[in-house]
Coordinates of C-alpha atoms in Angstrom, one line a residue:
X1 CA 194.6 117.9 102.5
X2 CA 198.3 117.5 102.8
X3 CA 200.7 120.1 104.1
X4 CA 201.4 121.6 100.7
X5 CA 197.7 122.0 99.9
X6 CA 197.4 118.9 97.7
X7 CA 194.9 116.1 98.1
X8 CA 196.2 112.7 99.3
X9 CA 195.6 110.2 96.5
X10 CA 193.1 107.4 97.5
X11 CA 192.9 104.0 95.8
X12 CA 189.4 102.9 95.0
X13 CA 188.1 99.5 94.2
X14 CA 184.6 100.2 93.1
X15 CA 182.1 97.9 91.5
X16 CA 178.9 99.7 90.6
X17 CA 175.8 98.1 89.1
X18 CA 172.8 100.3 88.6
X19 CA 169.9 100.7 86.2
X20 CA 169.3 103.8 84.3
X21 CA 166.4 104.7 82.0
X22 CA 167.3 106.7 78.9
X23 CA 165.0 109.5 78.0
X24 CA 164.9 108.7 74.3
X25 CA 164.2 105.0 73.9
X26 CA 162.5 104.2 77.1
X27 CA 164.4 100.9 77.4
X28 CA 166.6 99.9 80.3
X29 CA 170.3 99.5 79.7
X30 CA 172.8 98.3 82.2
X31 CA 175.9 100.4 82.7
X32 CA 178.8 99.6 85.0
X33 CA 181.5 101.8 86.3
X34 CA 185.1 101.2 85.6
X35 CA 187.8 100.1 88.0
X36 CA 190.7 102.1 89.2
X37 CA 191.1 105.8 90.0
X38 CA 188.5 107.0 87.5
X39 CA 186.0 109.8 88.2
X40 CA 182.3 109.6 87.3
X41 CA 181.5 111.8 84.1
X42 CA 178.2 112.7 82.6
X43 CA 176.3 109.8 80.9
X44 CA 174.8 109.9 77.4
X45 CA 171.5 111.0 78.8
X46 CA 173.0 114.2 80.1
X47 CA 172.8 113.3 83.8
X48 CA 175.2 115.1 86.0
X49 CA 177.7 114.0 88.6
X50 CA 175.1 114.9 91.3
X51 CA 172.8 112.1 90.1
X52 CA 175.6 109.6 90.2
X53 CA 176.5 110.8 93.7
X54 CA 172.9 110.3 94.7
X55 CA 173.0 106.7 93.4
X56 CA 176.3 106.1 95.2
X57 CA 174.9 107.4 98.4
X58 CA 171.8 105.1 98.0
X59 CA 173.3 101.9 96.7
X60 CA 177.0 101.9 97.6
X61 CA 178.4 101.2 101.1
X62 CA 181.8 102.6 101.6
X63 CA 183.9 100.7 104.1
X64 CA 187.5 101.7 105.0
X65 CA 189.9 98.8 105.1
X66 CA 193.6 98.8 106.0
X67 CA 195.6 97.7 103.0
X68 CA 199.0 96.1 102.9
X69 CA 200.8 98.7 100.7
X70 CA 198.5 101.6 100.8
X71 CA 197.7 103.8 103.7
X72 CA 194.0 103.9 103.0
X73 CA 192.0 101.6 100.8
X74 CA 188.3 102.1 100.3
X75 CA 186.2 99.3 98.9
X76 CA 182.6 99.9 97.9
X77 CA 180.2 97.1 97.3
X78 CA 176.6 96.9 96.3
X79 CA 174.3 94.0 95.7
X80 CA 173.3 92.4 92.4
X81 CA 170.6 94.4 90.7
X82 CA 169.1 91.3 89.1
X83 CA 167.2 90.3 92.2
X84 CA 166.5 93.8 93.3
X85 CA 168.1 93.3 96.8
X86 CA 170.9 96.0 96.5
X87 CA 168.9 98.7 98.2
X88 CA 167.7 96.4 101.0
X89 CA 171.2 95.0 101.7
X90 CA 172.7 98.4 102.0
X91 CA 169.9 99.6 104.3
X92 CA 170.4 96.6 106.5
X93 CA 174.1 97.3 106.8
X94 CA 173.4 101.0 107.6
X95 CA 170.8 100.0 110.2
X96 CA 173.3 97.6 111.8
X97 CA 176.0 100.3 112.0
X98 CA 173.5 102.7 113.5
X99 CA 172.4 100.1 116.1
X100 CA 176.0 99.4 117.1
X101 CA 176.7 103.1 117.5
X102 CA 173.6 103.4 119.7
X103 CA 174.7 100.5 121.8
X104 CA 178.1 102.1 122.4
X105 CA 176.4 105.3 123.4
X106 CA 174.1 103.4 125.8
X107 CA 177.2 101.6 127.3
X108 CA 178.9 105.0 127.8
X109 CA 175.8 106.4 129.5
X110 CA 175.5 103.3 131.7
X111 CA 179.1 103.5 132.8
X112 CA 178.7 107.2 133.5
X113 CA 175.5 106.5 135.4
X114 CA 177.3 103.8 137.5
X115 CA 180.1 106.1 138.2
X116 CA 177.7 108.8 139.4
X117 CA 175.8 106.3 141.5
X118 CA 179.0 105.0 143.1
X119 CA 180.1 108.5 144.0
X120 CA 176.6 109.3 145.4
X121 CA 176.6 106.1 147.4
X122 CA 180.1 106.9 148.8
X123 CA 179.0 110.4 149.9
X124 CA 175.8 109.0 151.5
X125 CA 177.8 106.3 153.3
X126 CA 180.2 109.0 154.7
X127 CA 177.3 111.0 155.9
X128 CA 175.6 108.1 157.5
X129 CA 178.6 106.2 159.0
X130 CA 181.3 108.9 159.1
X131 CA 184.7 109.2 157.5
X132 CA 187.5 106.8 158.5
X133 CA 190.1 109.5 158.6
X134 CA 188.0 111.9 160.7
X135 CA 187.0 109.2 163.1
X136 CA 190.7 108.2 163.7
X137 CA 191.4 111.8 164.5
X138 CA 188.7 111.9 167.2
X139 CA 189.3 108.5 168.7
X140 CA 191.0 110.0 171.8
X141 CA 188.0 112.2 172.3
X142 CA 185.8 109.2 172.1
X143 CA 187.9 107.4 174.8
X144 CA 187.6 110.4 177.1
X145 CA 183.8 110.5 176.7
X146 CA 183.6 106.7 177.5
X147 CA 185.6 107.2 180.6
X148 CA 183.5 110.2 181.7
X149 CA 180.1 108.4 181.1
X150 CA 181.2 104.9 182.3
X151 CA 183.9 105.3 185.0
X152 CA 186.1 102.3 185.4
X153 CA 186.1 101.3 181.7
X154 CA 189.5 100.0 180.5
X155 CA 191.1 99.2 177.2
X156 CA 194.2 97.4 178.1
X157 CA 195.6 93.9 177.7
X158 CA 193.2 91.1 178.3
X159 CA 195.0 89.7 181.4
X160 CA 195.3 93.1 182.9
X161 CA 191.5 93.6 182.5
X162 CA 190.3 90.2 183.8
X163 CA 193.1 89.4 186.2
X164 CA 194.6 86.0 187.0
X165 CA 191.3 84.4 187.8
X166 CA 189.3 83.7 191.0
X167 CA 191.3 82.0 193.8
X168 CA 194.3 81.8 191.7
X169 CA 192.9 79.0 189.6
X170 CA 193.0 80.9 186.3
X171 CA 190.5 81.1 183.5
X172 CA 189.4 78.6 180.8
X173 CA 190.2 79.8 177.3
X174 CA 188.8 78.2 174.1
X175 CA 190.3 79.0 170.8
X176 CA 191.3 77.7 167.4
X177 CA 194.4 75.7 167.0
X178 CA 196.8 78.6 166.3
X179 CA 200.5 78.0 166.2
X180 CA 201.6 80.7 168.7
X181 CA 198.4 81.0 170.8
X182 CA 199.0 77.8 172.9
X183 CA 202.5 78.8 173.9
X184 CA 201.5 82.4 174.5
X185 CA 198.6 81.6 176.9
X186 CA 200.8 79.1 178.8
X187 CA 203.5 81.7 179.3
X188 CA 201.2 84.7 180.1
X189 CA 198.8 82.8 182.3
X190 CA 200.2 79.5 183.5
X191 CA 197.3 78.7 185.9
X192 CA 194.7 79.1 183.1
X193 CA 193.2 76.2 181.2
X194 CA 193.4 76.3 177.4
X195 CA 191.0 74.2 175.4
X196 CA 191.0 73.8 171.6
X197 CA 187.8 74.0 169.6
X198 CA 186.9 70.4 168.7
X199 CA 185.1 71.5 165.6
X200 CA 188.2 73.2 164.2
X201 CA 190.2 70.0 165.0
X202 CA 187.6 68.1 163.1
X203 CA 187.8 70.5 160.1
X204 CA 191.5 69.8 159.7
X205 CA 191.0 66.1 160.5
X206 CA 188.3 65.7 157.9
X207 CA 190.6 67.0 155.1
X208 CA 192.7 63.8 155.5
X209 CA 190.3 61.3 156.9
X210 CA 186.9 61.3 155.3
X211 CA 183.9 59.2 156.1
X212 CA 181.1 59.0 158.7
X213 CA 182.8 56.3 160.7
X214 CA 185.9 58.4 161.2
X215 CA 183.8 61.4 162.1
X216 CA 181.9 59.5 164.7
X217 CA 185.1 58.2 166.3
X218 CA 186.4 61.7 166.8
X219 CA 183.2 63.0 168.4
X220 CA 182.9 60.0 170.7
X221 CA 186.5 60.6 171.9
X222 CA 185.7 64.4 172.4
X223 CA 182.5 63.7 174.4
X224 CA 184.1 61.1 176.7
X225 CA 183.9 62.2 180.3
X226 CA 186.4 59.6 181.8
X227 CA 189.8 58.6 180.7
X228 CA 189.0 54.8 180.5
X229 CA 186.1 55.7 178.1
X230 CA 188.4 58.0 176.1
X231 CA 191.1 55.3 175.9
X232 CA 188.6 52.7 174.7
X233 CA 187.3 55.0 171.9
X234 CA 190.8 55.8 170.8
X235 CA 191.7 52.1 170.7
X236 CA 188.7 51.4 168.5
X237 CA 189.8 54.2 166.2
X238 CA 193.3 52.7 166.1
X239 CA 191.9 49.4 164.9
X240 CA 189.8 51.1 162.3
X241 CA 192.4 53.6 160.9
X242 CA 195.9 53.7 162.5
X243 CA 196.8 56.9 160.7
X244 CA 193.8 58.8 162.1
X245 CA 194.6 57.5 165.6
X246 CA 198.2 58.8 165.1
X247 CA 196.9 62.2 164.0
X248 CA 194.7 62.6 167.1
X249 CA 197.3 61.2 169.5
X250 CA 199.6 64.2 168.7
X251 CA 197.0 66.6 170.3
X252 CA 197.2 66.6 174.2
X253 CA 193.9 65.2 175.6
X254 CA 193.5 68.1 178.1
X255 CA 192.9 70.4 175.1
X256 CA 190.1 68.7 173.3
X257 CA 188.4 65.9 175.3
X258 CA 186.1 66.3 178.3
X259 CA 187.8 63.4 180.0
X260 CA 190.9 65.6 180.8
X261 CA 189.1 68.9 181.3
X262 CA 189.5 70.7 184.6
X263 CA 186.3 70.5 186.7
X264 CA 186.8 73.9 188.4
X265 CA 185.1 76.0 185.7
X266 CA 181.9 73.9 185.7
X267 CA 181.8 73.9 182.0
X268 CA 182.1 71.0 179.6
X269 CA 182.0 73.1 176.5
X270 CA 184.6 71.9 173.9
X271 CA 183.7 74.3 171.0
X272 CA 183.8 78.1 170.7
X273 CA 180.3 78.5 169.2
X274 CA 179.7 81.4 171.6
X275 CA 182.4 83.4 169.8
X276 CA 181.1 82.5 166.4
X277 CA 177.6 83.6 167.4
X278 CA 179.0 87.0 168.6
X279 CA 180.9 87.4 165.4
X280 CA 177.8 86.7 163.3
X281 CA 176.0 89.6 165.1
X282 CA 178.7 92.2 164.4
X283 CA 179.3 91.3 160.7
X284 CA 177.8 94.6 159.5
X285 CA 179.5 96.7 162.2
X286 CA 183.0 95.4 161.3
X287 CA 182.9 97.0 157.9
X288 CA 182.2 100.5 159.3
X289 CA 184.7 103.2 160.5
X290 CA 186.2 102.5 163.9
X291 CA 184.0 104.8 166.1
X292 CA 180.8 103.8 164.3
X293 CA 181.8 100.1 164.7
X294 CA 182.5 100.5 168.5
X295 CA 179.2 102.4 168.9
X296 CA 177.2 99.7 167.2
X297 CA 178.9 97.0 169.3
X298 CA 178.2 99.0 172.5
X299 CA 174.5 99.4 171.6
X300 CA 174.3 95.7 170.7
X301 CA 175.6 94.7 174.2
X302 CA 173.4 97.2 175.8
X303 CA 170.2 95.8 174.2
X304 CA 171.4 92.3 174.8
X305 CA 171.7 92.9 178.6
X306 CA 168.2 94.5 178.6
X307 CA 166.7 91.5 176.7
X308 CA 168.3 89.0 179.1
X309 CA 167.0 90.9 182.2
X310 CA 163.5 90.9 180.7
X311 CA 163.7 87.2 180.0
X312 CA 164.9 86.4 183.6
X313 CA 161.7 88.0 184.9
X314 CA 159.6 85.4 183.0
X315 CA 161.6 82.4 184.5
X316 CA 159.8 80.4 187.1
X317 CA 161.8 78.5 189.7
X318 CA 165.3 78.7 191.0
X319 CA 167.0 77.4 187.8
X320 CA 167.3 78.8 184.3
X321 CA 165.2 77.0 181.6
X322 CA 168.1 75.1 179.9
X323 CA 169.5 73.9 183.2
X324 CA 166.0 72.8 184.3
X325 CA 165.5 70.9 181.1
X326 CA 168.8 69.1 181.4
X327 CA 168.0 68.2 185.0
X328 CA 164.5 66.9 184.0
X329 CA 166.2 64.7 181.4
X330 CA 168.6 63.3 183.9
X331 CA 165.6 62.5 186.2
X332 CA 164.0 60.4 183.6
X333 CA 167.2 58.4 183.0
X334 CA 167.8 57.9 186.8
X335 CA 164.8 55.5 187.0
X336 CA 167.1 52.8 185.5
X337 CA 169.8 53.0 188.2
X338 CA 169.7 51.4 191.6
X339 CA 171.5 53.2 194.6
X340 CA 173.2 51.3 197.3
X341 CA 174.3 53.1 200.5
X342 CA 177.7 52.1 201.8
X343 CA 177.0 52.8 205.5
X344 CA 179.0 55.9 206.1
X345 CA 177.8 58.0 209.1
X346 CA 176.9 61.0 207.0
X347 CA 174.9 59.0 204.5
X348 CA 176.6 60.6 201.5
X349 CA 178.4 57.8 199.7
X350 CA 176.6 55.4 197.4
X351 CA 177.2 52.8 194.8
X352 CA 174.8 53.2 191.9
X353 CA 174.6 50.4 189.4
X354 CA 172.8 49.3 186.3
X355 CA 174.4 46.1 185.1
X356 CA 177.0 45.9 183.9
X357 CA 178.0 49.5 184.8
X358 CA 178.6 50.9 188.3
X359 CA 179.6 54.4 189.6
X360 CA 180.4 55.9 192.9
X361 CA 178.5 59.0 194.1
X362 CA 179.6 61.3 196.9
X363 CA 176.7 63.7 197.7
X364 CA 178.8 65.8 200.2
X365 CA 181.5 66.5 197.6
X366 CA 178.9 66.8 194.8
X367 CA 180.9 64.4 192.7
X368 CA 180.3 61.2 190.7
X369 CA 182.9 58.9 189.2
X370 CA 181.4 59.5 185.7
X371 CA 182.6 63.1 186.0
X372 CA 179.5 64.5 184.4
X373 CA 178.3 66.2 187.7
X374 CA 181.9 67.4 188.3
X375 CA 182.2 69.0 184.8
X376 CA 178.9 70.8 184.4
X377 CA 177.6 71.3 187.9
X378 CA 174.2 69.6 187.2
X379 CA 173.5 66.3 189.0
X380 CA 173.8 63.3 186.7
X381 CA 171.3 60.4 186.6
X382 CA 173.5 58.4 189.1
X383 CA 173.5 61.3 191.6
X384 CA 169.8 61.9 191.2
X385 CA 169.2 58.2 192.0
X386 CA 171.2 58.5 195.2
X387 CA 169.5 61.8 196.1
X388 CA 166.2 60.2 195.7
X389 CA 167.1 57.5 198.1
X390 CA 167.9 60.2 200.7
X391 CA 164.6 62.1 199.7
X392 CA 166.6 65.1 198.7
X393 CA 165.8 67.6 196.0
X394 CA 168.2 67.6 193.0
X395 CA 167.6 71.3 192.4
X396 CA 169.3 72.1 195.7
X397 CA 172.5 70.4 194.5
X398 CA 172.9 72.4 191.2
X399 CA 176.0 74.6 191.2
X400 CA 175.3 78.2 192.2
X401 CA 176.7 79.6 189.0
X402 CA 173.8 78.0 187.1
X403 CA 171.0 79.4 189.3
X404 CA 168.6 82.2 188.4
X405 CA 170.0 84.5 191.1
X406 CA 173.5 84.3 189.7
X407 CA 172.2 85.2 186.2
X408 CA 170.4 88.2 187.7
X409 CA 173.6 89.4 189.3
X410 CA 175.5 89.0 185.9
X411 CA 173.0 91.1 184.0
X412 CA 172.2 93.6 186.8
X413 CA 174.8 96.3 185.6
X414 CA 173.9 98.4 182.6
X415 CA 175.9 100.7 180.2
X416 CA 175.6 104.4 180.8
X417 CA 174.5 106.6 177.9
X418 CA 177.1 108.5 175.8
X419 CA 176.8 112.0 174.3
X420 CA 177.2 112.8 170.6
X421 CA 180.4 114.0 169.0
X422 CA 179.6 117.7 169.4
X423 CA 179.8 117.3 173.2
X424 CA 182.9 115.1 173.5
X425 CA 185.8 116.5 175.4
X426 CA 188.9 117.4 173.3
X427 CA 192.3 115.8 173.7
X428 CA 195.3 117.9 172.8
X429 CA 197.5 115.0 171.9
X430 CA 198.7 114.2 168.4
X431 CA 196.0 113.0 166.0
X432 CA 195.9 109.3 165.1
X433 CA 196.1 108.6 161.4
X434 CA 194.3 105.6 159.9
X435 CA 196.5 102.7 158.8
X436 CA 197.3 102.4 155.1
X437 CA 195.1 99.7 153.6
X438 CA 195.3 98.6 150.0
X439 CA 191.8 97.9 148.8
X440 CA 191.4 94.7 146.9
X441 CA 189.4 94.5 143.7
X442 CA 185.8 93.5 143.8
X443 CA 183.2 93.5 146.5
X444 CA 184.7 93.2 150.0
X445 CA 183.9 89.9 151.7
X446 CA 182.1 90.2 155.1
X447 CA 180.9 86.7 155.7
X448 CA 183.1 84.1 157.3
X449 CA 184.8 81.7 154.9
X450 CA 183.2 78.3 155.3
X451 CA 185.2 75.2 155.6
X452 CA 184.8 72.3 153.1
X453 CA 183.1 70.2 155.8
X454 CA 180.5 73.0 156.3
X455 CA 179.8 73.1 152.6
X456 CA 179.2 69.4 152.5
X457 CA 176.8 69.6 155.4
X458 CA 174.9 72.4 153.8
X459 CA 174.7 70.5 150.5
X460 CA 173.4 67.3 152.1
X461 CA 170.9 68.9 154.5
X462 CA 167.6 70.5 153.5
X463 CA 165.9 73.0 155.6
X464 CA 162.2 72.2 155.9
X465 CA 159.9 75.1 155.5
X466 CA 157.9 75.6 158.7
X467 CA 154.3 76.1 157.5
X468 CA 152.0 78.3 159.6
X469 CA 149.2 76.7 161.6
X470 CA 145.9 77.0 159.7
X471 CA 143.3 78.9 161.7
X472 CA 139.7 79.9 161.1
X473 CA 138.8 83.6 161.3
X474 CA 135.1 82.8 161.9
X475 CA 135.3 80.6 165.0
X476 CA 139.0 81.1 165.9
X477 CA 139.7 77.3 165.8
X478 CA 142.8 75.7 164.2
X479 CA 143.1 73.0 161.6
X480 CA 140.5 74.5 159.2
X481 CA 139.6 77.8 157.6
X482 CA 136.4 79.8 157.3
X483 CA 135.3 78.0 154.1
X484 CA 135.4 74.7 155.9
X485 CA 134.0 75.9 159.2
X486 CA 131.2 73.7 160.5
X487 CA 129.7 76.5 162.6
X488 CA 128.6 78.7 159.6
X489 CA 128.2 76.1 156.9
X490 CA 131.5 76.4 154.9
X491 CA 133.1 74.3 152.2
X492 CA 133.9 71.0 153.9
X493 CA 130.8 71.3 156.0
X494 CA 129.0 71.6 152.7
X495 CA 129.0 67.8 152.7
X496 CA 126.5 67.8 155.6
X497 CA 124.2 70.5 154.1
X498 CA 124.4 68.6 150.8
X499 CA 123.4 65.3 152.5
X500 CA 120.6 67.2 154.3
X501 CA 119.5 68.6 151.0
X502 CA 119.4 65.2 149.4
X503 CA 117.5 63.8 152.3
X504 CA 115.0 66.6 152.0
X505 CA 114.5 66.0 148.2
X506 CA 114.0 62.3 148.9
X507 CA 111.4 63.1 151.6
X508 CA 109.6 65.4 149.2
X509 CA 109.5 62.8 146.5
X510 CA 108.2 60.3 149.0
X511 CA 105.4 62.6 150.1
X512 CA 104.6 63.2 146.4
X513 CA 104.3 59.5 145.8
X514 CA 102.0 59.1 148.8
X515 CA 99.7 61.8 147.5
X516 CA 99.6 60.2 144.0
X517 CA 98.8 56.8 145.6
X518 CA 96.0 58.2 147.6
X519 CA 94.5 60.0 144.5
X520 CA 94.7 56.7 142.5
X521 CA 92.9 54.9 145.3
X522 CA 90.2 57.6 145.4

């Protein structure tokens, strides 16, 4: 209805084909409606408009279509009556419309369900892990509780916590090749040694220089323990690819090759895999609120120290297992080297040779010209050969930092327990507000972004599934199961019973033949 109470005129484009049976003649006559704005009147058989409306509702589908000149245009179609498919076509369209409406309702219900589930998950997460804003408010209280339960704990700058290093020699730092990090460490701690992770150098190197040969050249240079060996490997790389040699030459050797490392730290590590391992253990904790995160890291370190102490109790001998294995490997290689004492009064200096190579060993200084003993603190094969000539035990010449006693001292301290939030002391200072972080769309990423070289290695390598050792529950042996167990006559042992059965049948047949022969003779 319009504002003045009049109906808005609608334009109809109607094509009606129906069959009607007259009461008088009994024959079927086709009648079709007219086009235009006509209304349905009574037919010659006296049928009313209600009957026509019933026919329209059954056989005519009304679909609104936007016209060009008219505001509303309604087009009604129905199928041809000659084949009798008009009713089925209209019902099919109606069913399709009903199905689409039902799909829309299901989508709305699913979206509403997802929204409810997300809200419920958020509330449960806050209950389990805590609120970010509330935990920032109580972070000062948490620090007071840590200082109460674990006196001497600090949260300051790194160099203020660890100091300048033992005997003024500084520490050895290993990091990625960051732009400002190298200059910062050299300024803040000039006596410290700063190494760069060789794997991160290789990741950037492999983007420009691909191939297995170029990769092997880089790792041979990084593993070189003497400068002549390092120079020789670099010259080979220069002959193979001058641009790759120029790229590596721009990096100072004391930052990525063992040949230029300081021997004071007794560590020949050139990658920061220890940091990557620790980061992989705290992946889940990093996504939690600040106090929950620190509590999980504290508990992880606590359990780690307990585990290491329990492992140390199982170690036999003065050395740790990995150090012992490395020493045993060097002992096997030492059989190829021949020591020659130079005649010094203390009997400590030797020439150890295996043609065409020769190295100088000083037992008193615990040094070898190959620098392997100097770098890691474990006697090399040349030193073990000289120690064997003196009938000395190589275990006594391992650096003290690699012994079992030192490891026990490292893991002897333990972390004191901490009370819950309800028993924390209160700090009257201003509350700390959480930083404003703009959340990105999608699921937050927790895993470390892998480099292209790691993806290639993962694509080319296949992890073999380690199958369990087959054991027998009957006899307890390995290599077979209870069905093939020989003790109780199983499956594979069924070959033996079968052979015995066949032998028994043959023996019975033979005895039967003997009896028949005797009867025939009688």
